[in-house]
XYZ file of N, CA and C in Angstrom:
645
model
N 0.838 -1.191 0.000
C 0.000 0.000 0.000
C 0.877 1.246 0.000
N 0.735 2.103 -1.002
C 1.621 3.274 -1.085
C 1.366 4.326 -0.001
N 0.185 4.281 0.613
C -0.115 5.184 1.722
C -0.006 4.399 3.019
N 0.817 4.886 3.929
C 1.009 4.211 5.211
C 0.577 5.128 6.339
N 0.285 4.525 7.485
C -0.085 5.346 8.637
C 0.209 4.590 9.921
N 0.361 5.356 10.967
C 0.490 4.786 12.303
C -0.290 5.665 13.258
N -1.182 5.066 14.012
C -1.967 5.799 15.005
C -1.213 5.823 16.326
N -1.101 7.008 16.909
C -0.419 7.184 18.187
C -1.426 7.776 19.171
N -1.901 6.998 20.158
C -2.857 7.549 21.124
C -2.192 8.618 21.991
N -2.867 9.771 22.101
C -2.334 10.881 22.891
C -3.429 11.453 23.776
N -3.007 12.217 24.769
C -3.857 12.925 25.738
C -4.565 11.937 26.667
N -5.066 12.418 27.784
C -5.828 11.540 28.681
C -7.050 10.909 28.017
N -7.499 11.467 26.887
C -8.651 10.907 26.174
C -8.247 9.794 25.203
N -6.932 9.487 25.148
C -6.430 8.416 24.267
C -6.940 8.591 22.841
N -6.740 9.774 22.316
C -7.171 10.108 20.966
C -6.159 9.576 19.953
N -6.657 8.962 18.891
C -5.780 8.386 17.866
C -5.261 9.481 16.939
N -4.060 9.957 17.191
C -3.397 10.861 16.253
C -2.709 9.994 15.205
N -3.046 10.214 13.930
C -2.484 9.380 12.860
C -1.377 10.104 12.118
N -0.222 9.464 12.032
C 0.858 9.930 11.176
C 0.695 9.197 9.847
N 0.459 9.938 8.782
C 0.153 9.378 7.467
C 1.279 9.761 6.522
N 1.824 8.792 5.766
C 2.936 9.145 4.888
C 2.879 8.416 3.556
N 3.566 9.023 2.595
C 3.704 8.488 1.250
C 4.972 7.652 1.190
N 4.838 6.420 0.740
C 5.970 5.499 0.702
C 7.055 5.973 -0.265
N 6.653 6.655 -1.339
C 7.613 7.057 -2.363
C 8.486 8.223 -1.918
N 7.908 9.137 -1.131
C 8.636 10.356 -0.761
C 9.001 10.424 0.720
N 8.311 9.637 1.540
C 8.441 9.671 3.003
C 8.004 11.024 3.581
N 7.253 11.783 2.797
C 6.597 12.974 3.321
C 5.364 12.543 4.111
N 5.066 13.278 5.193
C 3.980 12.869 6.082
C 3.077 14.040 6.430
N 1.858 13.698 6.791
C 0.931 14.629 7.424
C 0.527 14.021 8.758
N 0.207 14.870 9.707
C -0.233 14.408 11.020
C -1.690 14.803 11.179
N -2.537 13.814 11.409
C -3.969 14.060 11.547
C -4.328 14.140 13.027
N -4.836 15.284 13.439
C -5.382 15.504 14.781
C -4.353 15.355 15.912
N -3.325 16.204 15.911
C -2.382 16.192 17.039
C -2.996 16.902 18.254
N -3.669 16.128 19.084
C -4.385 16.723 20.211
C -3.505 17.166 21.357
N -2.272 16.687 21.409
C -1.352 17.035 22.483
C -0.123 16.162 22.419
N 0.737 16.271 23.454
C 1.972 15.482 23.520
C 2.785 15.634 22.241
N 2.991 16.876 21.845
C 3.635 17.172 20.566
C 5.030 16.572 20.487
N 5.811 16.674 21.535
C 7.173 16.135 21.486
C 7.157 14.629 21.269
N 6.217 13.945 21.880
C 6.102 12.503 21.675
C 5.734 12.189 20.237
N 4.859 12.979 19.654
C 4.470 12.762 18.259
C 5.635 13.055 17.312
N 6.393 14.098 17.605
C 7.567 14.395 16.782
C 8.565 13.233 16.840
N 8.746 12.670 18.034
C 9.668 11.550 18.176
C 9.168 10.329 17.412
N 7.860 10.115 17.409
C 7.288 8.986 16.670
C 7.514 9.161 15.177
N 7.337 10.382 14.681
C 7.575 10.645 13.259
C 9.044 10.433 12.910
N 9.921 10.884 13.786
C 11.353 10.713 13.541
C 11.725 9.230 13.519
N 11.131 8.454 14.416
C 11.414 7.025 14.465
C 10.939 6.318 13.193
N 9.883 6.829 12.592
C 9.378 6.256 11.344
C 10.211 6.673 10.137
N 11.056 7.696 10.317
C 11.882 8.180 9.220
C 11.138 9.050 8.236
N 10.041 9.676 8.699
C 9.230 10.499 7.804
C 9.451 11.980 8.120
N 9.123 12.827 7.138
C 9.224 14.275 7.303
C 7.820 14.857 7.311
N 7.430 15.416 8.447
C 6.084 15.976 8.576
C 6.016 17.295 7.822
N 5.067 17.365 6.891
C 4.919 18.551 6.049
C 3.659 19.346 6.344
N 2.697 18.759 7.062
C 1.430 19.454 7.291
C 0.682 18.821 8.451
N -0.198 19.602 9.037
C -1.142 19.143 10.055
C -2.537 19.169 9.433
N -3.247 18.054 9.511
C -4.626 17.985 9.025
C -5.544 17.790 10.223
N -6.636 18.534 10.254
C -7.575 18.435 11.374
C -8.945 17.977 10.894
N -9.494 16.966 11.580
C -10.870 16.566 11.301
C -11.856 17.519 11.963
N -11.530 17.973 13.176
C -12.375 18.935 13.881
C -11.544 19.553 14.991
N -12.140 20.488 15.720
C -11.330 21.317 16.615
C -11.621 21.122 18.095
N -12.093 19.948 18.483
C -12.155 19.646 19.908
C -10.733 19.532 20.457
N -10.585 19.810 21.739
C -9.263 19.934 22.352
C -8.402 18.683 22.164
N -8.988 17.484 22.257
C -8.187 16.268 22.171
C -7.752 15.961 20.743
N -8.258 16.715 19.776
C -7.851 16.548 18.379
C -7.000 17.709 17.870
N -7.219 18.889 18.409
C -6.546 20.086 17.885
C -5.657 20.783 18.901
N -5.572 20.261 20.110
C -4.878 20.965 21.177
C -3.406 21.215 20.934
N -2.739 20.344 20.167
C -1.316 20.528 19.897
C -1.007 21.162 18.557
N -2.048 21.460 17.774
C -1.823 21.923 16.400
C -1.122 23.272 16.351
N -1.581 24.226 17.159
C -0.994 25.556 17.131
C 0.470 25.552 17.521
N 0.798 24.804 18.561
C 2.192 24.719 19.012
C 3.081 24.118 17.929
N 2.662 22.989 17.372
C 3.491 22.300 16.382
C 3.651 23.157 15.130
N 2.570 23.784 14.688
C 2.654 24.640 13.504
C 3.613 25.798 13.739
N 3.553 26.387 14.919
C 4.433 27.515 15.243
C 5.887 27.070 15.325
N 6.146 25.951 15.971
C 7.527 25.513 16.179
C 8.210 25.078 14.886
N 7.471 24.431 14.002
C 8.086 23.851 12.806
C 7.635 24.504 11.505
N 6.841 25.581 11.602
C 6.413 26.291 10.401
C 5.525 25.466 9.497
N 4.639 24.677 10.088
C 3.786 23.784 9.302
C 2.437 24.427 8.999
N 1.867 24.153 7.832
C 0.502 24.602 7.561
C -0.495 23.736 8.324
N -1.585 24.362 8.760
C -2.700 23.641 9.367
C -3.816 23.599 8.332
N -4.174 22.392 7.924
C -5.174 22.180 6.878
C -6.434 21.646 7.538
N -7.540 22.389 7.435
C -8.799 21.986 8.036
C -8.952 22.533 9.442
N -10.102 22.281 10.014
C -11.247 21.571 9.445
C -12.086 22.497 8.554
N -13.366 22.251 8.497
C -14.311 23.138 7.827
C -14.549 24.362 8.719
N -14.899 25.481 8.124
C -15.013 26.730 8.870
C -16.106 26.701 9.937
N -16.990 25.714 9.867
C -18.008 25.569 10.897
C -17.448 25.363 12.291
N -16.175 24.993 12.397
C -15.550 24.771 13.700
C -14.742 25.968 14.192
N -14.906 27.120 13.565
C -14.150 28.294 14.003
C -14.347 28.564 15.498
N -15.573 28.439 15.992
C -15.819 28.763 17.403
C -15.104 27.800 18.338
N -14.898 26.554 17.904
C -14.140 25.617 18.722
C -12.659 25.990 18.748
N -12.119 26.470 17.622
C -10.722 26.905 17.594
C -10.536 28.115 18.495
N -11.429 29.077 18.393
C -11.359 30.272 19.239
C -11.395 29.891 20.714
N -12.140 28.854 21.039
C -12.299 28.457 22.431
C -11.304 27.433 22.927
N -10.244 27.146 22.161
C -9.287 26.125 22.602
C -8.686 26.406 23.985
N -8.296 27.656 24.322
C -7.778 27.884 25.674
C -8.803 27.539 26.758
N -10.070 27.859 26.526
C -11.104 27.525 27.498
C -11.335 26.021 27.555
N -11.279 25.362 26.384
C -11.419 23.905 26.367
C -10.315 23.243 27.187
N -9.084 23.715 27.005
C -7.957 23.093 27.714
C -8.122 23.251 29.224
N -8.587 24.415 29.659
C -8.796 24.633 31.093
C -9.930 23.753 31.617
N -10.992 23.632 30.844
C -12.173 22.876 31.273
C -11.852 21.399 31.471
N -11.013 20.842 30.582
C -10.749 19.411 30.625
C -9.396 19.077 31.261
N -8.712 20.079 31.814
C -7.464 19.827 32.505
C -6.297 19.513 31.593
N -6.351 20.010 30.352
C -5.253 19.822 29.408
C -4.223 20.936 29.582
N -2.984 20.728 29.121
C -2.025 21.843 29.082
C -2.604 22.978 28.239
N -2.201 24.223 28.512
C -2.744 25.352 27.742
C -2.592 25.144 26.239
N -3.677 25.352 25.514
C -3.675 25.163 24.065
C -3.669 26.511 23.364
N -2.946 26.585 22.261
C -2.859 27.818 21.485
C -3.973 27.864 20.445
N -4.552 29.048 20.275
C -5.457 29.227 19.146
C -4.619 29.402 17.874
N -5.267 29.299 16.730
C -4.564 29.424 15.456
C -5.593 29.748 14.382
N -5.102 30.177 13.258
C -5.937 30.333 12.072
C -5.484 29.301 11.056
N -6.354 28.385 10.650
C -5.924 27.389 9.664
C -5.361 28.044 8.407
N -4.330 27.446 7.889
C -3.768 27.896 6.618
C -4.799 27.748 5.503
N -5.609 26.716 5.633
C -6.628 26.416 4.620
C -7.822 25.753 5.277
N -8.976 26.372 5.125
C -10.221 25.713 5.513
C -10.587 24.700 4.441
N -11.295 23.648 4.828
C -11.668 22.606 3.890
C -13.168 22.600 3.626
N -13.521 22.227 2.397
C -14.912 22.084 1.979
C -15.137 20.660 1.479
N -16.394 20.247 1.458
C -16.736 18.930 0.939
C -16.254 18.786 -0.501
N -15.552 17.693 -0.779
C -15.048 17.444 -2.120
C -13.643 17.957 -2.382
N -13.065 18.698 -1.424
C -11.678 19.139 -1.577
C -10.737 17.930 -1.575
N -9.496 18.175 -1.965
C -8.465 17.147 -1.898
C -7.277 17.655 -1.096
N -6.606 16.753 -0.413
C -5.361 17.057 0.281
C -4.323 16.063 -0.208
N -3.074 16.466 -0.206
C -2.015 15.598 -0.703
C -0.900 15.469 0.319
N -0.303 14.293 0.325
C 0.908 14.049 1.094
C 1.836 13.265 0.171
N 2.977 13.859 -0.164
C 3.839 13.245 -1.155
C 3.093 13.067 -2.456
N 3.038 11.835 -2.958
C 2.341 11.531 -4.205
C 0.926 10.980 -3.976
N 0.470 11.017 -2.726
C -0.831 10.467 -2.398
C -1.874 11.570 -2.231
N -3.068 11.324 -2.749
C -4.168 12.277 -2.661
C -5.332 11.653 -1.909
N -5.880 12.409 -0.969
C -7.054 11.967 -0.220
C -8.180 12.971 -0.456
N -9.400 12.458 -0.463
C -10.583 13.294 -0.673
C -11.175 13.692 0.668
N -11.629 14.930 0.749
C -12.243 15.470 1.955
C -13.761 15.366 1.834
N -14.393 14.834 2.866
C -15.849 14.881 2.945
C -16.243 15.631 4.218
N -17.146 16.570 4.070
C -17.676 17.309 5.212
C -18.727 16.436 5.872
N -18.511 16.079 7.135
C -19.397 15.164 7.859
C -19.821 15.784 9.190
N -20.689 16.783 9.152
C -21.111 17.447 10.395
C -22.004 16.550 11.241
N -22.217 16.979 12.470
C -23.071 16.260 13.404
C -22.414 16.165 14.760
N -21.163 15.692 14.799
C -20.390 15.729 16.048
C -19.970 17.172 16.329
N -19.425 17.826 15.320
C -19.233 19.280 15.315
C -19.704 19.788 13.951
N -20.011 21.080 13.840
C -20.500 21.602 12.555
C -19.475 21.547 11.433
N -18.186 21.622 11.795
C -17.150 21.689 10.771
C -16.334 20.428 10.600
N -16.838 19.311 11.085
C -16.085 18.050 11.042
C -15.897 17.585 9.598
N -14.666 17.151 9.272
C -14.372 16.548 7.975
C -13.700 15.201 8.186
N -13.693 14.387 7.128
C -12.953 13.125 7.135
C -12.043 13.107 5.916
N -11.008 12.264 5.975
C -10.022 12.156 4.903
C -10.048 10.737 4.354
N -10.358 10.603 3.053
C -10.572 9.285 2.444
C -9.553 9.023 1.343
N -8.866 7.893 1.455
C -8.003 7.413 0.379
C -8.686 6.227 -0.282
N -9.243 6.460 -1.474
C -9.893 5.368 -2.197
C -8.876 4.312 -2.598
N -7.672 4.742 -2.967
C -6.646 3.802 -3.414
C -6.239 2.838 -2.303
N -6.143 3.369 -1.093
C -5.728 2.542 0.041
C -6.909 1.930 0.783
N -8.130 2.312 0.411
C -9.337 1.874 1.110
C -9.235 2.159 2.609
N -8.875 3.393 2.901
C -8.781 3.848 4.284
C -9.479 5.196 4.423
N -10.093 5.420 5.579
C -10.712 6.709 5.861
C -10.435 7.087 7.306
N -9.954 8.300 7.497
C -9.672 8.839 8.828
C -10.873 9.680 9.230
N -11.666 9.156 10.172
C -13.013 9.694 10.390
C -13.158 10.534 11.657
N -12.068 10.758 12.398
C -12.219 11.547 13.612
C -13.271 10.953 14.532
N -14.194 11.795 15.006
C -15.201 11.327 15.955
C -16.585 11.180 15.330
N -16.645 10.928 14.021
C -17.937 10.689 13.377
C -18.454 9.297 13.729
N -17.582 8.305 13.615
C -17.972 6.909 13.759
C -16.889 6.168 14.524
N -17.324 5.219 15.381
C -16.401 4.365 16.111
C -16.791 2.907 15.888
N -15.911 2.002 16.275
C -16.265 0.588 16.264
C -17.339 0.366 17.316
N -18.562 0.135 16.849
C -19.665 -0.128 17.758
C -20.373 1.089 18.308
N -19.995 2.274 17.865
C -20.624 3.478 18.410
C -20.535 4.608 17.392
N -21.017 5.785 17.790
C -20.945 6.989 16.956
C -20.507 8.155 17.828
N -20.209 9.279 17.196
C -19.765 10.447 17.936
C -20.863 11.047 18.797
N -20.444 11.706 19.865
C -21.384 12.418 20.726
C -21.990 13.598 19.977
N -23.210 13.923 20.325
C -23.874 15.063 19.694
C -24.421 16.046 20.724
N -23.973 15.910 21.980
C -24.493 16.784 23.038
C -23.603 17.986 23.324
N -22.520 18.153 22.580
C -21.705 19.353 22.702
C -22.313 20.467 21.845
N -21.928 21.727 22.112
C -22.450 22.828 21.287
C -22.190 22.590 19.800
N -23.225 22.757 18.984
C -23.106 22.552 17.551
C -23.335 21.130 17.101
N -23.513 20.203 18.042
C -23.777 18.820 17.674
C -25.234 18.614 17.291
N -25.489 17.611 16.453
C -26.858 17.329 16.033
C -26.951 15.875 15.597
N -27.767 15.097 16.301
C -27.785 13.648 16.117
C -28.190 13.244 14.701
N -29.312 13.751 14.215
C -29.775 13.322 12.892
C -28.806 13.745 11.785
N -28.165 14.904 11.966
C -27.160 15.331 10.994
C -25.991 14.347 10.972
N -25.588 13.881 12.154
C -24.498 12.905 12.235
C -24.882 11.605 11.535
N -26.086 11.124 11.765
C -26.528 9.887 11.123
C -26.509 10.045 9.602
N -26.963 11.196 9.105
C -26.937 11.423 7.654
C -25.504 11.458 7.129
N -24.602 12.072 7.888
C -23.193 12.095 7.459
C -22.652 10.679 7.302
N -22.995 9.817 8.245
C -22.494 8.441 8.202
C -23.100 7.683 7.030
N -24.414 7.743 6.900
C -25.080 6.906 5.908
C -24.948 7.445 4.489
N -24.877 8.777 4.350
C -24.839 9.360 3.012
C -23.424 9.641 2.513
N -22.468 9.761 3.437
C -21.118 10.135 3.003
C -20.062 9.085 3.313
N -20.249 8.314 4.371
C -19.278 7.261 4.673
C -19.642 5.941 3.993
N -20.883 5.502 4.118
C -21.247 4.206 3.556
C -20.912 4.072 2.072
N -21.115 5.114 1.234
C -20.785 4.958 -0.188
C -19.298 4.728 -0.476
N -18.441 4.925 0.516
C -17.019 4.660 0.308
C -16.732 3.166 0.182
N -17.682 2.315 0.562
C -17.522 0.879 0.355
C -17.382 0.090 1.637
N -18.000 -1.089 1.659
C -17.985 -1.927 2.855
C -16.583 -2.339 3.274
N -15.675 -2.494 2.306
C -14.326 -2.970 2.628
C -13.399 -1.863 3.121
N -13.871 -0.629 3.110
C -13.028 0.475 3.562
C -12.800 0.387 5.069
N -11.551 0.407 5.456
C -11.162 0.419 6.868
C -11.157 1.865 7.344
N -11.787 2.117 8.490
C -11.742 3.474 9.016
C -10.947 3.531 10.311
N -10.250 4.650 10.460
C -9.443 4.903 11.636
C -10.175 5.966 12.443
N -10.764 5.587 13.570
C -11.551 6.533 14.349
C -10.692 7.378 15.278
N -11.308 8.382 15.859
C -10.586 9.245 16.789
C -10.265 8.575 18.109
N -10.958 7.507 18.420
C -10.734 6.769 19.660
C -11.038 5.308 19.415
N -10.241 4.424 19.997
C -10.529 3.006 19.923
C -10.015 2.340 18.656
N -10.418 1.077 18.455
C -9.862 0.272 17.368
C -10.459 0.603 16.010
N -9.760 0.187 14.970
C -10.255 0.304 13.606
C -11.409 -0.673 13.381
N -12.175 -0.388 12.338
C -13.207 -1.312 11.880
C -13.411 -1.046 10.391
N -14.412 -1.676 9.797
C -14.772 -1.398 8.409
C -16.188 -0.855 8.364
N -16.488 -0.126 7.306
C -17.841 0.390 7.166
C -18.845 -0.754 7.048
N -18.461 -1.834 6.372
C -19.358 -2.973 6.256
C -19.685 -3.595 7.599
N -18.680 -3.730 8.455
C -18.897 -4.296 9.782
C -19.842 -3.418 10.595
N -19.669 -2.103 10.496
C -20.544 -1.201 11.264
C -21.966 -1.211 10.715
N -22.116 -1.336 9.412
C -23.459 -1.480 8.846
C -24.179 -2.675 9.462
N -23.441 -3.756 9.641
C -24.046 -4.996 10.114
C -24.297 -5.003 11.612
N -23.385 -4.409 12.393
C -23.410 -4.652 13.824
C -23.540 -3.415 14.715
N -23.309 -2.226 14.185
C -23.334 -1.031 15.031
C -24.770 -0.723 15.429
N -25.093 -0.730 16.734
C -26.498 -0.535 17.134
C -27.050 0.850 16.839
N -26.170 1.827 16.582
C -26.618 3.195 16.315
C -26.929 3.432 14.839
N -26.266 2.697 13.970
C -26.453 2.922 12.523
C -26.614 1.610 11.753
N -26.594 0.477 12.416
C -26.740 -0.795 11.727
C -28.050 -0.854 10.961
N -27.955 -1.307 9.719
C -29.133 -1.422 8.882
C -29.524 -0.152 8.164
N -28.799 0.959 8.416
C -29.090 2.208 7.718
C -28.131 2.314 6.533
N -28.629 2.150 5.349
C -27.774 2.098 4.168
C -27.813 3.373 3.347
N -28.454 4.407 3.863
C -28.464 5.698 3.174
C -29.446 5.720 2.024
């Protein structure tokens, strides 16, 4: 598989920060660096990859808490999320205090993402889908070639994202899953923001929140 990745759980919330890289160039992007930036940098160095960008699925503290620091220290662009999450970015310092995280820096993304956009790492291209419901500006990153999708907190193995935070909406989340994730194919493996990987087909069959909903 020309696209490789390694998930590194970070923060007390054990959020899956994914280091994604192109085998041909060893250029990498880091998806959702929620914290423990030095540990993530060391993991990237151990893999022998060069981090070129930060990609964000959404701006909750456990996904975006380390983005501002890392971008500032290494001059990296922050790509995403969708502009619907601006209020979460503005509130990162308050989020960090509320949940007992180290102080988080606010930032302005280098590029906001829209549904249907593309992002690249080395020679690999991933498609962006806007999947609101957990947050208004949540996006996912899909590699059709690798049959992988980095879904943040939209979908989990056996569960779905919370919708009780500001800007969350349950029915919108269900539509995002059934109308935007399911068409990616049953064999697509997804990497969630927390917990183990699964496939969209497995969740269709067994997930009690969305099982049997085929869009």
